[in-house]
């Protein structure tokens, strides 16, 4: 059987491969997966169960349940200070679904999408699947892995259609500061580009920082597509509820695709999401406080190990550790760490070809496991 060229151009995720290999080891400590270790809040689970018990087992509207879109629009105004009507908010199958719908709606063959690298590898794959051309702009540790707006400006060509931002970032945990966002906004306006702003880690932000969305800058609301999700901030990965928010004409086109391809997002999961946005703030804040404790601990431990170092991640639940002084390339470091110390982390070059001197450590796991995992990493590096 012959497959399409676009599907041949994408590859299975090495993170999943690492997870499968790790699962075969009994006493493994896995820092590989980017998924909250917390359960979804009990009231959220109850909302999904009650919906099923009440017979909510039918199709929902293609754009999402009106009630969910209403509570989400109200939430978003509070979170980023930008007002959207219910019609501007589309319910999607996770943040991934929102991103895919956005890219497939916006891109023609060969259209370029600029994003910073290291990056969440799904970006490259989705852009290719949608016929676009990924244009990765390298960012480095010396600049806290934050993209320089000037580098974006330089990467723009006649084919550029979209600037894709992710703050806080997977895999580096870095946060784009407001001044850089403002400069990027000005570039987007000047070149008439669309910005896709992946804000799924918006609330997992440390040291009392508040979130700035690029949509809040002048001229941006009409050219920004905000990607959001219940997965990370509400520990609801398996519910698969996400959101795409943007200009009405764009959301309408995206809704057409939804209706043609999968009809709607799971109805009972939408009831769960309504509950999360209505009564989920305390639970969310409890989780963020816990992530911050873990971030502080893991940051201190990594930097206390001879030959390892990292910048202080400001958000999300990832630390991007510099392993260059060990003399091992990331793949070998990760393979040996798994085989010899039973700890799973992900090679940095999975997130960008220039990042082979780094590994991504996800600390979305219990403090007890983090302590044990860090002891093992320390002993492993000292043995090298
Ligand atoms: N964006 C980023 C940067 C992510 O890391 C993820 C998940 O890992 C997502 C979006 C999408 O998550 P979901 O589809 O579960 O909402």
Coordinates of C-alpha atoms and ligand atoms in Angstrom, one line a residue:
X1 CA 0.0 0.0 0.0
X2 CA 1.3 3.5 -0.8
X3 CA 0.8 6.3 1.7
X4 CA 0.6 10.0 1.2
X5 CA 3.9 12.0 1.1
X6 CA 2.8 14.2 4.0
X7 CA 2.3 11.2 6.3
X8 CA 5.6 9.7 5.2
X9 CA 7.3 13.0 6.3
X10 CA 6.3 12.7 9.9
X11 CA 7.8 10.4 12.5
X12 CA 6.5 8.5 15.6
X13 CA 7.4 10.4 18.8
X14 CA 10.6 9.4 20.6
X15 CA 8.9 10.4 23.9
X16 CA 6.4 7.6 23.4
X17 CA 9.3 5.3 22.6
X18 CA 11.0 6.3 25.8
X19 CA 7.8 5.8 27.8
X20 CA 7.4 2.2 26.4
X21 CA 11.0 1.3 27.2
X22 CA 10.7 2.9 30.7
X23 CA 7.4 0.9 31.4
X24 CA 9.3 -2.4 31.0
X25 CA 11.6 -1.5 34.0
X26 CA 10.0 -2.3 37.4
X27 CA 11.7 0.4 39.5
X28 CA 11.9 3.1 36.8
X29 CA 11.5 6.7 37.7
X30 CA 10.1 8.5 34.7
X31 CA 10.6 12.2 34.0
X32 CA 9.7 11.6 30.3
X33 CA 6.1 12.3 30.0
X34 CA 4.5 15.8 30.0
X35 CA 1.4 14.9 31.9
X36 CA 0.3 16.0 35.3
X37 CA 0.6 13.3 38.0
X38 CA -2.5 14.7 39.7
X39 CA -5.9 13.2 39.2
X40 CA -8.6 15.3 37.8
X41 CA -10.5 17.1 40.5
X42 CA -13.2 15.0 42.2
X43 CA -16.0 17.5 41.3
X44 CA -14.8 17.5 37.6
X45 CA -15.0 13.7 37.5
X46 CA -18.4 13.9 39.2
X47 CA -19.7 16.3 36.6
X48 CA -18.8 13.9 33.8
X49 CA -20.4 11.0 35.6
X50 CA -23.6 13.0 36.3
X51 CA -23.8 14.1 32.6
X52 CA -23.7 10.4 31.6
X53 CA -26.3 9.4 34.2
X54 CA -28.5 12.3 33.0
X55 CA -28.5 10.9 29.5
X56 CA -26.0 13.4 28.0
X57 CA -24.7 10.9 25.6
X58 CA -25.6 12.6 22.3
X59 CA -23.8 14.8 19.8
X60 CA -23.0 18.3 21.1
X61 CA -22.9 21.3 18.7
X62 CA -19.9 21.3 16.4
X63 CA -18.4 24.5 17.9
X64 CA -19.0 23.2 21.5
X65 CA -21.7 23.5 24.0
X66 CA -22.9 27.1 24.4
X67 CA -22.6 27.0 28.2
X68 CA -19.0 25.8 28.0
X69 CA -18.1 28.5 25.4
X70 CA -19.8 31.1 27.7
X71 CA -17.9 30.1 30.8
X72 CA -14.7 29.8 28.9
X73 CA -15.0 33.3 27.3
X74 CA -15.7 34.7 30.8
X75 CA -12.7 32.8 32.2
X76 CA -10.4 34.0 29.4
X77 CA -11.3 37.7 29.9
X78 CA -10.3 37.3 33.6
X79 CA -7.1 35.4 32.7
X80 CA -5.7 37.6 30.0
X81 CA -7.8 40.8 30.1
X82 CA -9.1 40.4 26.5
X83 CA -12.9 40.1 25.8
X84 CA -14.2 37.6 23.4
X85 CA -17.7 36.7 22.5
X86 CA -18.9 33.2 22.9
X87 CA -18.8 32.8 19.1
X88 CA -15.0 33.5 19.1
X89 CA -14.3 30.4 21.3
X90 CA -14.3 27.0 19.7
X91 CA -14.2 23.8 21.8
X92 CA -11.6 21.4 20.3
X93 CA -10.1 18.0 21.0
X94 CA -7.4 19.2 23.3
X95 CA -4.9 21.9 22.5
X96 CA -3.5 19.6 19.8
X97 CA -6.9 19.6 18.0
X98 CA -7.0 23.4 18.3
X99 CA -3.6 23.8 16.8
X100 CA -4.3 21.3 13.9
X101 CA -7.5 23.0 13.0
X102 CA -5.8 26.4 13.1
X103 CA -2.9 25.4 10.9
X104 CA -5.0 23.4 8.4
X105 CA -7.4 26.4 8.0
X106 CA -4.6 28.9 7.6
X107 CA -1.9 27.2 5.5
X108 CA -1.5 26.7 1.8
X109 CA 1.2 24.5 0.4
X110 CA 4.6 26.0 1.2
X111 CA 3.4 28.7 3.6
X112 CA 6.0 29.2 6.3
X113 CA 5.4 29.1 10.0
X114 CA 8.1 30.6 12.3
X115 CA 8.7 29.3 15.8
X116 CA 11.5 29.1 18.2
X117 CA 13.6 26.0 18.7
X118 CA 13.9 24.0 21.0
X119 CA 10.2 23.4 20.5
X120 CA 7.4 21.0 21.2
X121 CA 8.0 18.5 18.3
X122 CA 4.3 18.3 17.4
X123 CA 4.6 21.8 15.9
X124 CA 6.9 20.6 13.2
X125 CA 4.8 17.5 12.5
X126 CA 1.5 19.3 12.4
X127 CA 2.9 22.1 10.1
X128 CA 4.1 19.5 7.6
X129 CA 0.8 17.6 7.8
X130 CA -1.0 20.8 6.9
X131 CA 1.3 21.4 3.9
X132 CA 3.3 24.2 5.5
X133 CA 7.0 24.7 6.0
X134 CA 8.4 24.8 9.5
X135 CA 10.9 27.6 10.0
X136 CA 12.7 27.0 13.3
X137 CA 14.6 30.0 14.8
X138 CA 17.2 28.7 17.3
X139 CA 17.2 30.2 20.8
X140 CA 19.9 29.6 23.3
X141 CA 20.4 29.1 27.0
X142 CA 22.4 32.4 27.3
X143 CA 19.1 34.2 26.5
X144 CA 17.0 31.9 28.7
X145 CA 15.7 30.2 25.6
X146 CA 13.5 33.2 24.8
X147 CA 13.2 34.2 21.2
X148 CA 14.7 37.5 20.0
X149 CA 12.1 39.5 18.1
X150 CA 14.9 40.6 15.7
X151 CA 15.5 37.0 14.8
X152 CA 11.8 36.6 14.0
X153 CA 12.0 39.7 11.8
X154 CA 15.0 38.3 9.9
X155 CA 13.3 34.9 9.3
X156 CA 10.3 36.5 7.6
X157 CA 10.0 35.9 3.9
X158 CA 7.3 36.5 1.3
X159 CA 5.9 33.0 2.2
X160 CA 5.6 33.6 5.9
X161 CA 2.1 33.2 7.1
X162 CA 2.2 32.5 10.9
X163 CA 4.3 33.1 13.9
X164 CA 3.8 30.4 16.4
X165 CA 4.6 31.2 20.1
X166 CA 4.6 28.9 23.1
X167 CA 4.9 30.5 26.5
X168 CA 5.5 29.0 29.1
X169 CA 7.5 26.7 26.9
X170 CA 7.6 22.9 26.5
X171 CA 10.5 21.8 26.6
X172 CA 12.4 24.7 28.3
X173 CA 10.0 26.1 30.8
X174 CA 10.9 29.6 29.6
X175 CA 8.4 32.5 29.5
X176 CA 8.5 35.2 26.9
X177 CA 8.7 38.6 28.6
X178 CA 6.1 41.3 27.9
X179 CA 8.6 43.6 26.1
X180 CA 9.5 40.8 23.7
X181 CA 5.8 40.0 23.2
X182 CA 5.1 43.6 22.4
X183 CA 8.0 43.7 19.8
X184 CA 6.7 40.5 18.2
X185 CA 3.2 41.9 18.1
X186 CA 4.6 45.0 16.2
X187 CA 6.4 42.7 13.7
X188 CA 3.2 40.7 13.2
X189 CA 1.2 43.8 12.5
X190 CA 3.9 45.3 10.2
X191 CA 4.1 42.2 8.1
X192 CA 0.4 41.3 8.4
X193 CA 1.0 37.9 9.9
X194 CA -1.2 35.6 12.0
X195 CA 0.1 34.7 15.5
X196 CA -0.8 31.4 17.0
X197 CA -0.3 31.7 20.7
X198 CA -0.1 28.3 22.5
X199 CA -1.0 29.2 26.1
X200 CA -1.8 25.7 27.4
X201 CA 0.7 26.3 30.3
X202 CA -0.6 29.8 31.0
X203 CA -1.3 29.2 34.7
X204 CA 1.7 27.1 35.5
X205 CA 3.8 30.2 36.2
X206 CA 6.1 30.7 39.2
X207 CA 7.5 33.4 41.5
X208 CA 4.3 35.4 41.5
X209 CA 4.5 36.2 37.8
X210 CA 1.3 37.2 36.0
X211 CA 0.5 36.1 32.4
X212 CA 0.7 38.3 29.4
X213 CA -1.0 37.1 26.2
X214 CA 0.2 38.6 22.9
X215 CA -3.5 39.0 22.1
X216 CA -3.6 41.9 24.5
X217 CA -1.4 44.2 22.5
X218 CA -2.8 46.7 20.0
X219 CA -3.8 45.2 16.6
X220 CA -3.4 41.7 17.9
X221 CA -6.8 40.4 18.9
X222 CA -7.8 40.4 15.2
X223 CA -4.8 38.4 14.1
X224 CA -4.2 36.0 17.1
X225 CA -5.4 32.5 17.5
X226 CA -5.1 31.4 21.2
X227 CA -4.6 27.7 21.8
X228 CA -5.8 26.5 25.2
X229 CA -6.6 23.3 27.0
X230 CA -7.9 21.7 30.1
X231 CA -5.2 19.1 30.0
X232 CA -2.3 20.7 31.9
X233 CA -3.8 23.3 34.1
X234 CA -6.8 21.2 35.2
X235 CA -5.0 17.8 35.0
X236 CA -7.6 16.6 32.5
X237 CA -5.4 15.1 29.7
X238 CA -7.7 12.2 29.1
X239 CA -10.8 14.3 28.7
X240 CA -9.4 15.8 25.6
X241 CA -11.0 19.3 25.9
X242 CA -9.2 22.2 24.4
X243 CA -10.1 25.6 22.9
X244 CA -9.2 27.8 20.0
X245 CA -10.1 31.5 20.3
X246 CA -9.7 34.1 17.6
X247 CA -11.3 36.2 14.9
X248 CA -14.8 35.1 14.0
X249 CA -14.1 34.4 10.3
X250 CA -11.2 32.1 11.3
X251 CA -13.2 30.3 14.0
X252 CA -16.1 29.8 11.6
X253 CA -13.8 28.1 9.0
X254 CA -12.3 25.9 11.7
X255 CA -15.8 24.9 12.9
X256 CA -16.6 23.8 9.4
X257 CA -13.7 21.3 9.5
X258 CA -14.8 20.1 13.0
X259 CA -18.2 19.4 11.7
X260 CA -17.0 17.5 8.7
X261 CA -14.3 15.5 10.4
X262 CA -15.3 14.5 13.9
X263 CA -18.6 16.4 14.5
X264 CA -17.9 17.5 18.1
X265 CA -16.0 17.0 21.3
X266 CA -17.2 14.3 23.7
X267 CA -20.3 15.6 25.3
X268 CA -19.7 14.4 28.9
X269 CA -16.1 15.8 28.8
X270 CA -17.6 19.2 28.0
X271 CA -19.7 19.0 31.2
X272 CA -16.5 18.2 33.1
X273 CA -14.8 21.2 31.5
X274 CA -17.7 23.5 32.5
X275 CA -17.2 22.4 36.1
X276 CA -13.4 23.0 35.8
X277 CA -13.9 26.6 34.7
X278 CA -16.7 27.2 37.2
X279 CA -15.3 25.7 40.4
X280 CA -11.7 24.6 39.5
X281 CA -9.5 27.5 40.5
X282 CA -8.5 26.3 44.0
X283 CA -7.6 22.9 42.7
X284 CA -5.6 24.5 39.9
X285 CA -3.7 26.8 42.3
X286 CA -3.0 23.8 44.6
X287 CA -1.3 22.0 41.7
X288 CA 0.7 25.1 40.6
X289 CA 2.0 25.6 44.1
X290 CA 3.1 22.0 44.2
X291 CA 4.9 22.4 40.8
X292 CA 6.7 25.4 42.1
X293 CA 8.0 23.5 45.1
X294 CA 9.2 20.8 42.7
X295 CA 10.8 23.3 40.3
X296 CA 12.7 24.9 43.2
X297 CA 13.9 21.5 44.4
X298 CA 14.9 20.1 41.0
X299 CA 16.6 23.3 39.9
X300 CA 18.7 23.4 43.0
X301 CA 19.6 19.6 42.7
X302 CA 20.6 19.8 39.0
X303 CA 22.8 22.8 39.5
X304 CA 24.5 21.1 42.5
X305 CA 25.6 18.2 40.3
X306 CA 29.1 18.7 38.8
X307 CA 28.8 18.8 35.0
X308 CA 25.1 19.5 34.9
X309 CA 23.4 22.9 34.9
X310 CA 20.1 24.6 33.9
X311 CA 18.4 27.9 33.7
X312 CA 15.6 28.4 36.2
X313 CA 12.4 27.5 34.5
X314 CA 9.8 30.1 35.0
X315 CA 6.7 28.0 34.1
X316 CA 5.3 24.8 32.8
X317 CA 6.7 21.6 34.4
X318 CA 9.9 21.0 32.5
X319 CA 13.6 21.7 33.2
X320 CA 16.0 21.7 30.2
X321 CA 19.3 20.4 31.7
X322 CA 22.6 21.2 30.0
X323 CA 24.6 17.9 29.9
X324 CA 27.5 19.0 27.6
X325 CA 30.1 18.8 30.3
X326 CA 29.4 15.1 30.7
X327 CA 30.9 14.5 27.2
X328 CA 27.8 12.5 26.2
X329 CA 25.4 13.4 23.4
X330 CA 21.8 13.5 24.7
X331 CA 20.7 10.2 23.1
X332 CA 23.6 8.3 24.7
X333 CA 23.0 10.1 28.0
X334 CA 19.3 9.1 28.0
X335 CA 19.9 5.5 26.9
X336 CA 22.6 5.0 29.6
X337 CA 20.6 6.8 32.3
X338 CA 17.7 4.5 31.6
X339 CA 19.7 1.3 31.4
X340 CA 22.1 2.0 34.2
X341 CA 20.1 4.1 36.7
X342 CA 16.5 3.3 35.6
X343 CA 15.6 7.0 35.1
X344 CA 13.8 8.2 32.0
X345 CA 14.4 11.6 30.5
X346 CA 14.1 12.8 26.9
X347 CA 17.0 13.8 24.6
X348 CA 17.1 17.5 23.8
X349 CA 17.6 17.0 20.1
X350 CA 14.1 15.6 19.9
X351 CA 13.0 19.3 20.5
X352 CA 15.4 20.8 18.0
X353 CA 18.5 19.6 16.2
X354 CA 20.9 22.1 17.9
X355 CA 19.8 20.9 21.4
X356 CA 21.8 17.6 21.6
X357 CA 23.6 19.0 24.7
X358 CA 20.4 19.0 26.7
X359 CA 17.8 16.6 28.2
X360 CA 14.2 17.5 29.1
X361 CA 13.2 16.5 32.6
X362 CA 9.5 16.6 33.3
X363 CA 8.8 17.2 37.0
X364 CA 5.1 16.4 36.8
X365 CA 5.6 13.6 39.2
X366 CA 5.6 13.2 43.0
X367 CA 8.3 14.9 45.2
X368 CA 9.2 11.5 46.5
X369 CA 10.0 10.2 43.0
X370 CA 11.8 13.4 42.1
X371 CA 14.1 13.0 45.1
X372 CA 14.8 9.4 44.3
X373 CA 15.3 10.2 40.6
X374 CA 17.7 13.1 41.4
X375 CA 19.7 10.9 43.7
X376 CA 20.0 8.4 40.8
X377 CA 20.9 11.1 38.2
X378 CA 23.6 12.5 40.6
X379 CA 25.1 9.0 41.2
X380 CA 25.0 8.2 37.5
X381 CA 26.8 11.5 36.4
X382 CA 29.4 11.0 39.2
X383 CA 30.2 7.6 37.8
X384 CA 30.7 8.8 34.3
Ligands
LIG1 N1 0.9 22.6 23.5 C1 2.0 22.2 24.2 C2 3.2 23.1 24.2 C3 2.0 21.0 24.8 O1 3.1 20.6 25.5 C4 0.9 20.2 24.7 C5 0.9 18.8 25.3 O2 1.9 18.2 25.6 C6 -0.2 20.7 24.0 C7 -0.2 21.9 23.4 C8 -1.5 19.9 23.8 O3 -2.0 19.2 24.9 P1 -3.5 18.7 24.8 O4 -3.8 18.3 23.4 O5 -3.5 17.5 25.7 O6 -4.4 19.8 25.2

